[in-house]
Every structure is written in structure tokens, then in C-alpha cells.
């Protein structure tokens, strides 16, 4: 980051004296906030381990009740059918998990190519009410070790109501011809801002970056290299990590969740050439693949409404449909801001859930056809797994509510033990790839999602025709520390 604070040596002595108390007071407030944050973190982590330990003890003492419950179920036809269905689903998920582990170890990172082989690249940064964050994004992109003559950076203000445009102008003034900036006449949504970038960009490869994200110096060249190595590569997904994971508890949880979602799941999908979604925070697309579906993409509608959300998943679907491979580059890292409060998190998940349902419906129209040469079984298994999750959303939530109503203690203890067992893989994975200390937030995240966000998928299904962004109305802190 660039430092724009004036040096104390250049300040008059009277000004220095005036600024010292304010600076000292600010430092004290920051220290207080950090201490309060640490107390909250210790409380949540202690509560997590208290619940999990209590659940293990409860299961031990309630083993007779569990045995009786299973006997009661076996004595009725519906109970037997329920156990059979549960067993089949568990077996499928277990086999699918093992399959993903095998694919994960088959994943091969594509090495960065030399400067002379890198294609001309257009980076598009759409922004809406991001303030200072967009400046930091543009600075990080300009610092990339991508050949300057082959790099075009475009920032598009989508009718922001705050000072986003002023921060873009500041970036333009400091970075010069390395970036170009433009304004939409009115707020039309991220998809239309990207469309403008696609239409005017000169690159052979388009890279899309969210305006609250920061890239590493080698991110762009690592992201673009697969297009050179694999002529059938149509899109590349970047590796998204959490930028504000030091500021709040929810980002710490999502930091572990993102590691699993990207470094494990997308690595497995990449081994099949079938990454299901290129993230909006960082993705790259071959120019020809984009223009083959651009008009269909911008005019996409669902249930009679324009599709204003899930533009990344929609583009991925359309590129897969063309027969291209979509891969993941683990070393193309971007750090992005995520919601820090439960309200913002739930709205983000609802938006993702709605677009996921819509695009699975779209995918069902081509996934079982001969949409590309070579094996298509892996891509179909990925689709079937997602489809099962959607189909079973309502039955599972009804069964959960029934279990809670009839056997609340058995439900609570068995669910927590299940969280302990199934989240341990995430803990081990994150410990291996990152830090042991941060890994334990996987348990807290699983508890949060199971008991506070279980309704997301059923609600997304019930409201899948809505296409509002939701989180744009949230008041968020516009700063990067």
C-alpha cells in the first residue's frame, strides 16, 4: 500500500503538538478495539469447545436412548425407509468425498509462462460504492509483474453514490496511463459494468477482479498462464482468501471455509477441467469464449426477470457448454473483503444460493449431452452432487424440525458430534496448508451454519425468482488495514 500521510518532519511544531494527542487517542482506541475483539474470539472458541465436549459426554450417557430410537425406527415402515434413505445418501457422500480426495491429488498446478508467451490481458474492475477500496485494488493490480505493454486495467464506476469515482480519479492521477477509468450513466448492476469492459477491452484474455480485493504481484501472470499451456482452456478460477480476517470473527471462519472451497474442492474440480464456478473476486476468460456467449449472457433472464446476480456462475456455465475446460490456479491469489456480521453473511449466501439453483437448472440442459470431447462423467457427478443437495433441502429441514420437536437433546448432541467428526477434515487440511491456530475456526463455522444458517438453501429455493443483490444496501466499513 502507498502511504499518503505527511511526515512529521515537514509539519510546523505547533501542528505537531496539536496532532500528537489525536494520534495518541486513536492508538488507544485501536488497542481497546483489538482487546475487545480478542475477548470475543476467546469467548466464541471456548464456547465451541465447550459445546463439542459436552456433546461427546451427552452421547455417551444417552447411548441407551439412541439405541431405543433406532429400534423404534426399525419397527415401522417409514422409519425403515428413512434409515435406508439416510444410509444411501451417506454412502453417496462418502464415496463422493473419497473421489474428491483422489482428484485433489491428481490436480496439477500450471507453472507461470515467460513474458514473451503471455497474452495481452484486459483487467476489468467494476465498482459500486466501494470508496477507498477500489483505489487499493487498482494499486495492487498496477504493481503486478505482468508485462506493462500487454496489460490493460479498466475501472468502471457503476453509478456509485459515494466517493468511489473520486478514488478512481486519484488512482488515475497517480498511475497514469497504466489504468483507464469510466462511469456508467446510472447504476445497472455488475453484469452490465463487466459487459462494457468486455466490449471495449483489447485483451486476448479478460480478467475480472472485485473492487474490494487486492492481488499479489504474481497473481495475474499465474492466472493467465493456463491459457497458454492449454489451448482448450476457456476460463480460470483464482484462489480467493479473506482480506479482513483480522477484523472480526465471521471473516476468520470464512477464511477456513474459503480454503476448503478453493484449495480443496476447486482443485478437485480442476482435475476434471470442470470447475463449476469462477469466482467474481478473481477469474480469467478467453476472449473468444466470452464473445461466443456474450449476448446470451447479458440478456439472460430467469422466471421472467433479468438475471442480475450470479454473473460469474452464468459465464462459467456458458463456457463449459461450449466444450472448454475451466481450471483452478492455486497460486493466483486474491484477498477479498467478506461480511463481518451475520446479516451480511446471510444475504451473501442467499444471493449465492439463488444463482446456484438457477445455474444448476441451466446446466441440466447440456450436462448429459455430448457438450465436449473426452470424459464427461466427472462433470456429471459434480452436477449430480449439487442437484442432490438442492432436492434434499426441504426433506432434510423437515426431518430436522421433527427430530428437534420429538428428541431435542438427542438432536443437539448427535448434531454437534457430527460437526466434530465432519469438520475435522477441514481442520486438518487448513492446519497442513496454513496455520494450526486458525484451523479450529472450522468447528465454529460449522456450528454457526448448522444452527443459524440452515434455512439458506430452502429459502433460496422458495425465492429463486428474485434477483436483488441484497448486500448493496448494507452499510460497510470502506477501509483496508
XYZ file of C-alpha atoms in Angstrom:
481
model
C 0.000 0.000 0.000
C 1.111 3.583 -0.597
C 1.465 5.905 2.376
C -0.077 9.310 1.890
C 0.444 10.634 5.435
C 2.574 13.718 5.723
C 5.870 13.253 7.550
C 6.128 14.872 10.969
C 9.421 16.465 9.947
C 7.606 18.702 7.483
C 4.970 19.855 9.981
C 5.317 23.039 11.981
C 5.921 22.447 15.698
C 2.504 23.854 16.645
C 0.776 21.443 14.263
C 2.787 18.532 15.633
C 1.640 19.343 19.152
C -1.960 19.513 18.013
C -1.727 16.193 16.186
C 0.049 14.240 18.940
C -2.938 13.973 21.324
C -5.264 12.982 18.486
C -2.815 10.334 17.280
C -2.338 9.009 20.792
C -6.089 8.862 21.367
C -6.557 6.998 18.096
C -3.928 4.447 19.051
C -5.608 3.911 22.428
C -8.956 3.324 20.704
C -7.389 0.833 18.305
C -5.776 -1.041 21.192
C -9.112 -1.148 23.027
C -10.860 -2.478 19.924
C -8.211 -5.163 19.458
C -8.513 -6.266 23.076
C -12.306 -6.401 22.815
C -12.002 -8.405 19.602
C -9.637 -10.889 21.242
C -12.047 -11.338 24.153
C -14.870 -12.105 21.717
C -12.690 -14.585 19.861
C -11.701 -16.369 23.063
C -15.349 -16.490 24.130
C -16.504 -17.990 20.808
C -13.667 -20.509 20.661
C -14.177 -21.524 24.301
C -17.906 -21.876 23.679
C -17.226 -24.017 20.623
C -15.071 -26.497 22.525
C -17.479 -26.476 25.472
C -20.365 -27.453 23.170
C -18.388 -30.149 21.373
C -17.030 -31.642 24.595
C -20.479 -31.551 26.162
C -21.930 -33.292 23.109
C -19.437 -36.161 23.370
C -20.287 -36.637 27.042
C -24.028 -36.427 26.310
C -23.834 -39.052 23.556
C -22.040 -41.400 25.940
C -24.697 -41.036 28.641
C -27.582 -41.109 26.150
C -26.474 -44.217 24.278
C -29.464 -46.204 25.576
C -31.850 -43.538 24.264
C -30.134 -43.604 20.873
C -30.423 -47.390 20.708
C -34.116 -47.223 21.597
C -34.705 -44.549 18.953
C -33.121 -46.739 16.271
C -35.177 -49.745 17.398
C -38.361 -47.670 17.206
C -37.477 -46.584 13.684
C -36.757 -50.129 12.553
C -40.153 -51.251 13.831
C -42.056 -49.033 11.368
C -42.050 -48.918 7.584
C -41.450 -45.161 7.415
C -38.664 -45.417 9.965
C -37.006 -48.202 7.984
C -37.367 -46.201 4.765
C -35.866 -43.174 6.476
C -32.852 -45.137 7.709
C -32.399 -46.645 4.245
C -32.544 -43.228 2.567
C -30.126 -41.785 5.109
C -27.756 -44.689 4.550
C -27.835 -44.309 0.765
C -27.207 -40.560 0.964
C -24.400 -41.041 3.460
C -22.799 -43.713 1.259
C -23.009 -41.461 -1.805
C -21.483 -38.512 0.050
C -18.727 -40.711 1.499
C -17.856 -42.083 -1.949
C -18.026 -38.596 -3.454
C -15.705 -37.288 -0.736
C -13.170 -40.058 -1.403
C -13.470 -39.304 -5.132
C -12.661 -35.647 -4.426
C -9.610 -36.628 -2.391
C -8.341 -38.703 -5.328
C -8.979 -35.802 -7.697
C -7.244 -33.399 -5.316
C -4.045 -35.420 -5.501
C -4.361 -35.539 -9.295
C -4.542 -31.752 -9.514
C -1.559 -30.176 -11.263
C -0.672 -26.524 -10.950
C 0.245 -24.908 -14.261
C 3.547 -23.065 -13.997
C 3.837 -19.433 -14.976
C 4.996 -18.883 -18.551
C 7.627 -16.411 -19.754
C 6.823 -12.791 -20.618
C 7.024 -13.334 -24.372
C 4.366 -16.074 -24.213
C 1.908 -14.154 -22.033
C -1.130 -12.863 -23.971
C -2.477 -9.320 -23.934
C -4.636 -9.104 -20.830
C -7.530 -6.768 -20.012
C -8.355 -6.494 -16.308
C -11.884 -5.242 -15.592
C -12.702 -3.813 -12.154
C -16.411 -2.974 -11.747
C -17.147 -0.887 -8.648
C -20.223 0.301 -6.803
C -19.966 2.302 -3.566
C -16.561 0.860 -2.642
C -14.831 4.132 -1.756
C -11.143 3.776 -0.872
C -11.187 0.028 -1.508
C -11.207 0.455 -5.287
C -8.038 2.570 -5.072
C -6.226 -0.199 -3.197
C -7.422 -2.726 -5.771
C -6.107 -0.670 -8.683
C -2.753 -0.016 -6.992
C -2.262 -3.737 -6.348
C -3.060 -4.521 -9.993
C -0.670 -1.845 -11.251
C 2.115 -3.389 -9.154
C 1.707 -6.743 -10.915
C 4.799 -8.213 -12.575
C 2.871 -8.593 -15.832
C 4.490 -7.001 -18.921
C 3.196 -3.433 -18.957
C 2.785 -3.364 -22.740
C 0.486 -6.391 -22.524
C -1.623 -5.205 -19.575
C -4.762 -3.083 -19.775
C -6.515 -2.165 -16.494
C -10.053 -0.774 -16.699
C -12.042 0.517 -13.719
C -15.767 1.041 -14.252
C -17.846 3.012 -11.754
C -21.362 1.567 -11.854
C -23.183 4.733 -10.802
C -21.807 4.889 -7.263
C -23.385 7.278 -4.764
C -20.290 7.675 -2.593
C -16.730 8.843 -3.352
C -15.774 5.805 -5.460
C -15.313 7.936 -8.584
C -13.008 10.339 -6.736
C -10.834 7.399 -5.626
C -10.728 6.164 -9.223
C -9.625 9.613 -10.362
C -6.917 9.630 -7.711
C -5.699 6.238 -8.915
C -5.688 7.523 -12.487
C -3.701 10.613 -11.459
C -1.067 8.542 -9.671
C -0.868 5.546 -12.003
C -1.272 7.461 -15.261
C -1.809 5.559 -18.496
C -1.478 2.218 -16.722
C -5.209 2.361 -15.979
C -8.325 3.755 -17.629
C -11.480 4.780 -15.781
C -15.055 5.350 -16.874
C -18.504 5.915 -15.370
C -21.793 4.245 -16.112
C -24.552 6.869 -16.567
C -26.584 5.052 -13.910
C -26.369 2.015 -11.660
C -27.260 -1.001 -13.827
C -25.506 -3.782 -11.923
C -22.203 -5.612 -12.014
C -23.090 -7.631 -15.118
C -23.595 -4.506 -17.233
C -20.383 -2.944 -15.936
C -18.466 -6.087 -16.923
C -20.223 -6.100 -20.303
C -18.908 -2.621 -21.001
C -15.409 -3.811 -20.150
C -15.724 -6.874 -22.375
C -16.931 -4.740 -25.277
C -14.143 -2.176 -25.065
C -11.197 -4.280 -23.850
C -8.451 -5.200 -26.319
C -7.060 -8.238 -24.485
C -6.923 -11.824 -25.696
C -7.764 -12.713 -22.097
C -10.200 -10.914 -19.809
C -9.584 -10.871 -16.050
C -12.353 -9.760 -13.696
C -11.468 -8.518 -10.212
C -13.843 -7.321 -7.498
C -13.254 -3.749 -6.364
C -12.787 -4.701 -2.705
C -9.950 -7.117 -3.444
C -6.149 -6.999 -3.507
C -3.953 -9.206 -5.712
C -0.383 -10.421 -5.190
C 2.379 -9.218 -7.518
C 2.411 -12.522 -9.469
C -1.343 -13.194 -9.414
C -2.129 -12.066 -12.950
C 0.643 -13.982 -14.726
C -0.181 -17.127 -12.734
C -3.878 -16.741 -13.544
C -3.345 -16.236 -17.272
C -0.678 -18.913 -17.863
C -3.152 -21.847 -18.262
C -4.486 -20.258 -21.469
C -1.018 -20.631 -22.992
C -0.430 -24.155 -21.691
C -3.898 -25.483 -22.610
C -5.473 -24.289 -25.850
C -8.825 -25.730 -24.774
C -8.880 -23.732 -21.536
C -11.799 -21.315 -21.618
C -11.722 -19.930 -18.077
C -9.557 -19.930 -14.957
C -10.651 -19.549 -11.335
C -8.405 -17.694 -8.910
C -7.666 -18.630 -5.303
C -9.761 -16.382 -3.045
C -8.669 -15.677 0.517
C -10.144 -13.369 3.142
C -8.597 -9.905 3.425
C -10.351 -8.726 6.603
C -9.821 -11.925 8.604
C -8.111 -9.984 11.403
C -11.043 -7.656 11.975
C -13.927 -9.881 13.044
C -14.957 -13.427 13.930
C -17.023 -14.264 10.840
C -14.137 -13.476 8.439
C -11.914 -15.806 10.487
C -14.467 -18.581 9.987
C -14.793 -17.843 6.282
C -11.027 -17.903 5.919
C -11.078 -21.633 6.700
C -14.227 -22.212 4.649
C -12.694 -20.495 1.603
C -9.552 -22.625 1.898
C -11.698 -25.751 1.661
C -13.886 -24.355 -1.102
C -10.985 -23.238 -3.275
C -7.797 -25.109 -2.414
C -9.545 -28.456 -1.938
C -12.840 -28.506 -3.849
C -11.793 -26.418 -6.854
C -8.509 -28.302 -7.076
C -10.549 -31.497 -7.373
C -12.886 -29.957 -9.949
C -9.903 -28.603 -11.881
C -8.502 -32.124 -12.274
C -11.639 -32.791 -14.339
C -11.379 -29.491 -16.219
C -14.806 -28.706 -14.796
C -14.595 -26.005 -12.138
C -18.258 -25.220 -11.562
C -17.879 -21.516 -10.755
C -15.158 -18.974 -11.434
C -15.298 -16.502 -8.514
C -16.239 -12.893 -9.076
C -13.317 -11.818 -6.902
C -10.799 -13.178 -9.432
C -11.395 -15.003 -12.702
C -9.982 -15.062 -16.225
C -11.734 -15.833 -19.521
C -10.517 -16.460 -23.053
C -11.735 -13.683 -25.336
C -13.264 -15.989 -27.966
C -15.140 -17.964 -25.307
C -16.594 -14.749 -23.873
C -17.749 -13.348 -27.204
C -19.313 -16.674 -28.196
C -21.848 -16.231 -25.386
C -21.696 -12.520 -24.524
C -25.122 -11.514 -25.847
C -26.789 -14.556 -24.301
C -25.050 -13.737 -21.015
C -26.040 -10.063 -20.862
C -29.657 -10.813 -21.865
C -30.050 -13.787 -19.503
C -33.352 -13.956 -17.658
C -34.927 -16.417 -15.249
C -38.599 -16.809 -14.379
C -39.385 -13.667 -16.361
C -36.831 -11.488 -14.539
C -33.412 -10.229 -15.697
C -30.594 -12.221 -14.099
C -28.786 -9.547 -12.112
C -26.880 -11.910 -9.811
C -24.564 -14.869 -10.320
C -22.878 -13.432 -13.409
C -19.738 -15.441 -12.624
C -21.523 -18.789 -12.400
C -23.535 -17.972 -15.537
C -20.396 -17.189 -17.544
C -18.741 -20.386 -16.283
C -21.756 -22.450 -17.328
C -21.836 -20.962 -20.805
C -18.115 -21.561 -21.316
C -18.387 -25.172 -20.123
C -21.307 -25.620 -22.524
C -19.014 -24.594 -25.413
C -16.787 -27.566 -24.603
C -13.974 -25.614 -22.969
C -12.121 -26.647 -19.838
C -12.407 -24.488 -16.723
C -9.477 -24.842 -14.323
C -8.223 -23.529 -10.983
C -4.866 -21.856 -10.334
C -3.899 -22.229 -6.677
C -1.037 -19.743 -6.982
C -3.239 -16.975 -8.434
C -4.165 -15.466 -5.078
C -6.552 -12.615 -4.340
C -7.535 -11.271 -0.938
C -11.115 -10.028 -0.714
C -13.336 -8.455 1.919
C -16.225 -10.527 3.280
C -19.175 -9.603 5.528
C -18.308 -9.155 9.182
C -21.841 -9.525 10.545
C -24.374 -12.345 10.350
C -26.886 -10.198 8.466
C -24.425 -9.507 5.671
C -23.264 -13.114 5.587
C -26.793 -14.484 5.253
C -27.605 -12.072 2.424
C -24.444 -13.058 0.573
C -25.307 -16.751 0.948
C -28.896 -16.165 -0.217
C -27.592 -14.459 -3.359
C -25.173 -17.319 -3.996
C -27.899 -19.874 -3.298
C -30.358 -18.349 -5.760
C -27.809 -18.138 -8.563
C -26.624 -21.679 -7.813
C -30.160 -23.043 -8.191
C -30.736 -21.100 -11.407
C -27.460 -22.229 -12.962
C -27.966 -25.859 -11.970
C -31.251 -25.727 -13.862
C -29.391 -24.237 -16.838
C -26.644 -26.863 -16.561
C -29.175 -29.698 -16.586
C -29.964 -28.776 -20.205
C -26.498 -29.700 -21.504
C -24.561 -31.686 -18.897
C -25.923 -35.073 -20.055
C -25.378 -34.268 -23.733
C -22.072 -34.513 -25.588
C -21.075 -30.972 -24.648
C -17.338 -31.625 -25.102
C -14.836 -34.213 -26.272
C -13.295 -36.626 -23.791
C -14.698 -37.857 -20.495
C -17.776 -36.083 -19.178
C -18.544 -38.434 -16.265
C -16.709 -36.348 -13.666
C -18.556 -33.163 -14.596
C -21.856 -35.046 -14.382
C -21.014 -36.371 -10.921
C -20.280 -32.822 -9.762
C -23.652 -31.736 -11.105
C -25.498 -34.685 -9.513
C -23.945 -33.894 -6.139
C -25.175 -30.302 -6.320
C -28.585 -31.441 -7.526
C -28.987 -33.830 -4.580
C -28.221 -31.010 -2.151
C -30.983 -28.908 -3.694
C -33.547 -31.725 -3.927
C -32.947 -32.837 -0.337
C -33.055 -29.337 1.170
C -36.742 -29.417 2.150
C -36.951 -33.083 3.241
C -33.872 -32.672 5.437
C -35.100 -29.492 7.089
C -38.489 -31.086 7.800
C -36.807 -34.143 9.315
C -34.573 -31.879 11.363
C -37.537 -29.951 12.757
C -39.307 -33.229 13.566
C -36.199 -34.531 15.339
C -35.913 -31.284 17.321
C -39.563 -31.434 18.361
C -39.508 -35.089 19.469
C -35.945 -35.606 20.750
C -34.289 -32.207 21.296
C -31.400 -33.456 23.445
C -30.616 -36.342 21.112
C -30.707 -33.971 18.146
C -28.400 -31.436 19.765
C -25.815 -33.937 20.956
C -25.752 -36.033 17.770
C -25.570 -32.951 15.538
C -22.647 -31.497 17.474
C -20.776 -34.802 17.392
C -21.418 -34.944 13.647
C -19.954 -31.444 13.314
C -16.892 -32.546 15.287
C -16.350 -35.547 13.021
C -17.016 -33.999 9.624
C -15.318 -30.648 10.306
C -12.125 -32.324 11.450
C -11.048 -32.827 7.837
C -11.259 -29.053 7.290
C -9.226 -28.528 10.453
C -6.540 -30.970 9.317
C -6.461 -29.538 5.792
C -6.133 -25.934 6.951
C -3.533 -26.895 9.559
C -1.460 -28.545 6.844
C -1.766 -25.720 4.308
C -1.873 -22.675 6.579
C -1.893 -22.450 10.400
C -2.995 -24.766 13.206
C -4.412 -21.908 15.262
C -6.692 -20.632 12.523
C -7.885 -24.123 11.585
C -10.088 -24.541 14.651
C -12.461 -21.871 13.371
C -13.808 -24.609 11.093
C -15.681 -26.035 14.085
C -17.184 -22.649 14.980
C -18.209 -22.038 11.378
C -19.946 -25.421 11.124
C -21.882 -24.737 14.321
C -22.867 -21.277 13.057
C -24.044 -22.589 9.690
C -25.876 -25.623 11.108
C -27.850 -23.737 13.743
C -28.138 -20.217 12.304
C -27.949 -20.547 8.510
C -29.591 -23.927 7.865
C -32.548 -22.138 6.265
C -30.499 -20.534 3.458
C -30.963 -23.183 0.750
C -34.708 -23.768 1.376
C -35.279 -20.010 1.375
C -33.195 -19.573 -1.788
C -35.311 -22.257 -3.494
C -38.544 -20.555 -2.432
C -37.324 -17.157 -3.690
C -35.140 -18.230 -6.620
C -37.005 -15.883 -8.977
C -35.724 -12.825 -7.130
C -32.510 -11.285 -8.399
C -31.713 -8.473 -5.973
C -28.085 -8.008 -4.907
C -29.135 -7.646 -1.220
C -25.721 -6.731 0.202
C -25.505 -3.460 -1.723
C -27.783 -1.865 0.842
C -25.564 -2.873 3.740
C -23.522 -0.209 5.448
C -19.963 -1.465 5.341
C -16.689 -0.030 6.508
C -14.756 1.194 3.498
C -11.175 0.834 4.596
C -8.344 -1.639 4.419
C -5.916 -2.014 7.275
